[in-house]
GROMACS .gro file of C-alpha atoms in nm:
model
  206
    1UNK     CA    1   5.137  13.559  14.881
    2UNK     CA    2   5.455  13.553  14.675
    3UNK     CA    3   5.570  13.219  14.539
    4UNK     CA    4   5.922  13.083  14.536
    5UNK     CA    5   6.107  13.125  14.207
    6UNK     CA    6   5.823  13.322  14.051
    7UNK     CA    7   5.610  13.012  13.999
    8UNK     CA    8   5.235  13.064  13.983
    9UNK     CA    9   5.005  12.868  14.216
   10UNK     CA   10   4.839  12.564  14.066
   11UNK     CA   11   4.543  12.699  13.867
   12UNK     CA   12   4.301  12.415  13.929
   13UNK     CA   13   4.015  12.594  13.758
   14UNK     CA   14   4.183  12.565  13.421
   15UNK     CA   15   4.415  12.273  13.476
   16UNK     CA   16   4.209  12.053  13.700
   17UNK     CA   17   4.235  11.735  13.497
   18UNK     CA   18   4.527  11.807  13.266
   19UNK     CA   19   4.821  11.571  13.281
   20UNK     CA   20   5.057  11.648  13.567
   21UNK     CA   21   5.388  11.491  13.656
   22UNK     CA   22   5.331  11.237  13.930
   23UNK     CA   23   5.525  11.338  14.240
   24UNK     CA   24   5.678  11.085  14.473
   25UNK     CA   25   5.422  11.001  14.738
   26UNK     CA   26   5.537  11.102  15.085
   27UNK     CA   27   5.586  10.880  15.384
   28UNK     CA   28   5.277  10.755  15.561
   29UNK     CA   29   5.212  10.853  15.923
   30UNK     CA   30   5.293  10.607  16.197
   31UNK     CA   31   5.034  10.330  16.220
   32UNK     CA   32   4.912  10.383  15.863
   33UNK     CA   33   5.010  10.157  15.575
   34UNK     CA   34   5.020  10.234  15.204
   35UNK     CA   35   4.876   9.980  14.965
   36UNK     CA   36   5.088   9.931  14.649
   37UNK     CA   37   4.983  10.080  14.318
   38UNK     CA   38   4.700   9.885  14.157
   39UNK     CA   39   4.811   9.759  13.817
   40UNK     CA   40   4.591   9.467  13.714
   41UNK     CA   41   4.281   9.671  13.630
   42UNK     CA   42   4.452   9.981  13.500
   43UNK     CA   43   4.449  10.060  13.127
   44UNK     CA   44   4.767  10.123  12.933
   45UNK     CA   45   4.984  10.425  13.012
   46UNK     CA   46   4.871  10.593  12.689
   47UNK     CA   47   4.505  10.534  12.775
   48UNK     CA   48   4.552  10.670  13.127
   49UNK     CA   49   4.713  10.988  12.995
   50UNK     CA   50   4.419  11.026  12.761
   51UNK     CA   51   4.184  11.010  13.059
   52UNK     CA   52   4.060  10.651  13.055
   53UNK     CA   53   3.900  10.557  13.389
   54UNK     CA   54   4.077  10.329  13.632
   55UNK     CA   55   3.919  10.090  13.882
   56UNK     CA   56   4.021   9.989  14.232
   57UNK     CA   57   3.907   9.697  14.445
   58UNK     CA   58   3.884   9.833  14.800
   59UNK     CA   59   3.752   9.512  14.960
   60UNK     CA   60   4.085   9.460  15.137
   61UNK     CA   61   4.139   9.822  15.238
   62UNK     CA   62   4.168   9.839  15.616
   63UNK     CA   63   4.095  10.134  15.842
   64UNK     CA   64   4.390  10.371  15.828
   65UNK     CA   65   4.524  10.239  15.498
   66UNK     CA   66   4.586  10.441  15.183
   67UNK     CA   67   4.566  10.296  14.833
   68UNK     CA   68   4.751  10.482  14.558
   69UNK     CA   69   4.644  10.476  14.193
   70UNK     CA   70   4.747  10.676  13.890
   71UNK     CA   71   4.496  10.853  13.667
   72UNK     CA   72   4.583  11.108  13.398
   73UNK     CA   73   4.940  11.112  13.528
   74UNK     CA   74   4.826  11.212  13.877
   75UNK     CA   75   4.841  11.017  14.203
   76UNK     CA   76   4.496  10.931  14.335
   77UNK     CA   77   4.468  10.856  14.706
   78UNK     CA   78   4.194  10.629  14.841
   79UNK     CA   79   4.196  10.634  15.221
   80UNK     CA   80   3.976  10.448  15.467
   81UNK     CA   81   3.922  10.691  15.754
   82UNK     CA   82   3.853  10.594  16.114
   83UNK     CA   83   3.558  10.715  16.321
   84UNK     CA   84   3.798  10.926  16.528
   85UNK     CA   85   3.917  11.102  16.213
   86UNK     CA   86   3.560  11.162  16.093
   87UNK     CA   87   3.460  11.298  16.433
   88UNK     CA   88   3.757  11.538  16.427
   89UNK     CA   89   3.674  11.695  16.089
   90UNK     CA   90   3.392  11.926  16.209
   91UNK     CA   91   3.614  12.062  16.487
   92UNK     CA   92   3.857  12.206  16.231
   93UNK     CA   93   3.620  12.433  16.039
   94UNK     CA   94   3.737  12.751  16.212
   95UNK     CA   95   4.099  12.684  16.113
   96UNK     CA   96   4.037  12.619  15.744
   97UNK     CA   97   4.040  12.851  15.442
   98UNK     CA   98   3.742  12.689  15.267
   99UNK     CA   99   3.575  12.459  15.524
  100UNK     CA  100   3.249  12.434  15.328
  101UNK     CA  101   3.426  12.363  14.998
  102UNK     CA  102   3.268  12.666  14.829
  103UNK     CA  103   3.528  12.671  14.551
  104UNK     CA  104   3.311  12.456  14.332
  105UNK     CA  105   3.571  12.331  14.085
  106UNK     CA  106   3.772  12.160  14.360
  107UNK     CA  107   3.530  11.869  14.384
  108UNK     CA  108   3.222  11.727  14.212
  109UNK     CA  109   2.900  11.856  14.369
  110UNK     CA  110   2.784  11.504  14.456
  111UNK     CA  111   3.058  11.451  14.717
  112UNK     CA  112   2.907  11.737  14.921
  113UNK     CA  113   2.551  11.604  14.922
  114UNK     CA  114   2.588  11.400  15.238
  115UNK     CA  115   2.801  11.557  15.508
  116UNK     CA  116   2.998  11.822  15.316
  117UNK     CA  117   3.283  11.810  15.568
  118UNK     CA  118   3.367  11.457  15.452
  119UNK     CA  119   3.393  11.548  15.079
  120UNK     CA  120   3.317  11.187  14.989
  121UNK     CA  121   3.045  10.955  14.861
  122UNK     CA  122   3.093  10.728  15.162
  123UNK     CA  123   3.197  10.886  15.494
  124UNK     CA  124   3.481  10.647  15.564
  125UNK     CA  125   3.632  10.647  15.212
  126UNK     CA  126   3.819  10.956  15.093
  127UNK     CA  127   3.927  10.995  14.730
  128UNK     CA  128   4.171  11.278  14.654
  129UNK     CA  129   4.423  11.390  14.393
  130UNK     CA  130   4.749  11.375  14.586
  131UNK     CA  131   4.901  11.700  14.459
  132UNK     CA  132   4.940  12.015  14.668
  133UNK     CA  133   4.747  12.308  14.523
  134UNK     CA  134   5.044  12.541  14.578
  135UNK     CA  135   5.315  12.412  14.343
  136UNK     CA  136   5.207  12.055  14.278
  137UNK     CA  137   5.424  11.870  14.531
  138UNK     CA  138   5.289  11.548  14.684
  139UNK     CA  139   5.203  11.597  15.053
  140UNK     CA  140   5.274  11.340  15.320
  141UNK     CA  141   4.988  11.168  15.498
  142UNK     CA  142   5.028  11.219  15.872
  143UNK     CA  143   4.706  11.066  15.991
  144UNK     CA  144   4.752  11.016  16.363
  145UNK     CA  145   4.573  11.254  16.597
  146UNK     CA  146   4.861  11.386  16.803
  147UNK     CA  147   5.075  11.700  16.836
  148UNK     CA  148   5.317  11.761  16.550
  149UNK     CA  149   5.603  12.015  16.525
  150UNK     CA  150   5.402  12.218  16.273
  151UNK     CA  151   5.070  12.193  16.466
  152UNK     CA  152   5.031  12.129  16.838
  153UNK     CA  153   4.661  12.047  16.786
  154UNK     CA  154   4.702  11.823  16.483
  155UNK     CA  155   4.392  11.612  16.409
  156UNK     CA  156   4.541  11.411  16.126
  157UNK     CA  157   4.581  11.520  15.767
  158UNK     CA  158   4.834  11.594  15.494
  159UNK     CA  159   5.152  11.798  15.533
  160UNK     CA  160   5.346  11.926  15.233
  161UNK     CA  161   5.717  11.944  15.325
  162UNK     CA  162   5.799  12.163  15.024
  163UNK     CA  163   5.644  12.484  15.161
  164UNK     CA  164   5.463  12.367  15.479
  165UNK     CA  165   5.106  12.366  15.350
  166UNK     CA  166   4.861  12.161  15.557
  167UNK     CA  167   4.532  11.990  15.476
  168UNK     CA  168   4.291  11.792  15.691
  169UNK     CA  169   4.185  11.433  15.624
  170UNK     CA  170   3.916  11.559  15.386
  171UNK     CA  171   4.179  11.750  15.186
  172UNK     CA  172   4.062  12.093  15.312
  173UNK     CA  173   4.341  12.350  15.328
  174UNK     CA  174   4.435  12.529  15.649
  175UNK     CA  175   4.450  12.905  15.681
  176UNK     CA  176   4.786  13.081  15.671
  177UNK     CA  177   4.967  12.835  15.442
  178UNK     CA  178   5.089  12.883  15.082
  179UNK     CA  179   4.836  12.644  14.925
  180UNK     CA  180   4.536  12.851  14.814
  181UNK     CA  181   4.281  12.574  14.761
  182UNK     CA  182   4.156  12.244  14.894
  183UNK     CA  183   4.294  11.924  14.743
  184UNK     CA  184   4.102  11.813  14.437
  185UNK     CA  185   3.845  11.534  14.451
  186UNK     CA  186   3.843  11.355  14.113
  187UNK     CA  187   3.524  11.236  13.944
  188UNK     CA  188   3.446  10.887  14.064
  189UNK     CA  189   3.169  10.645  14.149
  190UNK     CA  190   3.117  10.304  14.305
  191UNK     CA  191   3.055  10.024  14.057
  192UNK     CA  192   2.960   9.810  14.355
  193UNK     CA  193   3.029   9.818  14.729
  194UNK     CA  194   3.394   9.725  14.680
  195UNK     CA  195   3.485   9.877  14.343
  196UNK     CA  196   3.564  10.245  14.282
  197UNK     CA  197   3.588  10.379  13.928
  198UNK     CA  198   3.807  10.691  13.900
  199UNK     CA  199   3.731  10.929  13.614
  200UNK     CA  200   3.356  10.870  13.571
  201UNK     CA  201   3.075  11.050  13.755
  202UNK     CA  202   2.799  10.842  13.919
  203UNK     CA  203   2.535  10.945  13.665
  204UNK     CA  204   2.756  10.849  13.372
  205UNK     CA  205   2.854  10.523  13.541
  206UNK     CA  206   2.498  10.421  13.631
   0.00000   0.00000   0.00000
């Protein structure tokens, strides 16, 4: 599909963890609250751009909330998903471009070892890079299960207003939209039940 202005799609195979300009995070869907950027545990800006890991305390994260961090100049979304959202994910497979996440460089293999439709280490906690895989815009989280103007059977997910790409609440891209790939899942692990470390795989963090 042709791209506006001659821009190439985001080549996540080569540029997966290169520094990207952080886009403004979109509005959160009704009933969902965004948690402010975590600053106290983050390393310096120079260290973050160099790839230093960042940590997040998710002990206060409530169902339906999104926490936003910054790692390597990219927004990282940590979302606590509801049971209704998790139950809806398998029903979307037939509408998605890569429902089984077969493009291997879009996520670490370990996030597919449980239920691959969740793309997460823990079913209820999603960790994604919040940049559209079309041209790098930051999609909006529209997490309520209800009809939307762009999808009468919307089951919650992410909508990019720049060029109308859509992703489900696991970051899997819909068919027939400009974005060619699922949202990235960054390397991460749990230091303990309430602490996520972004930028380090579980084996390295063990």
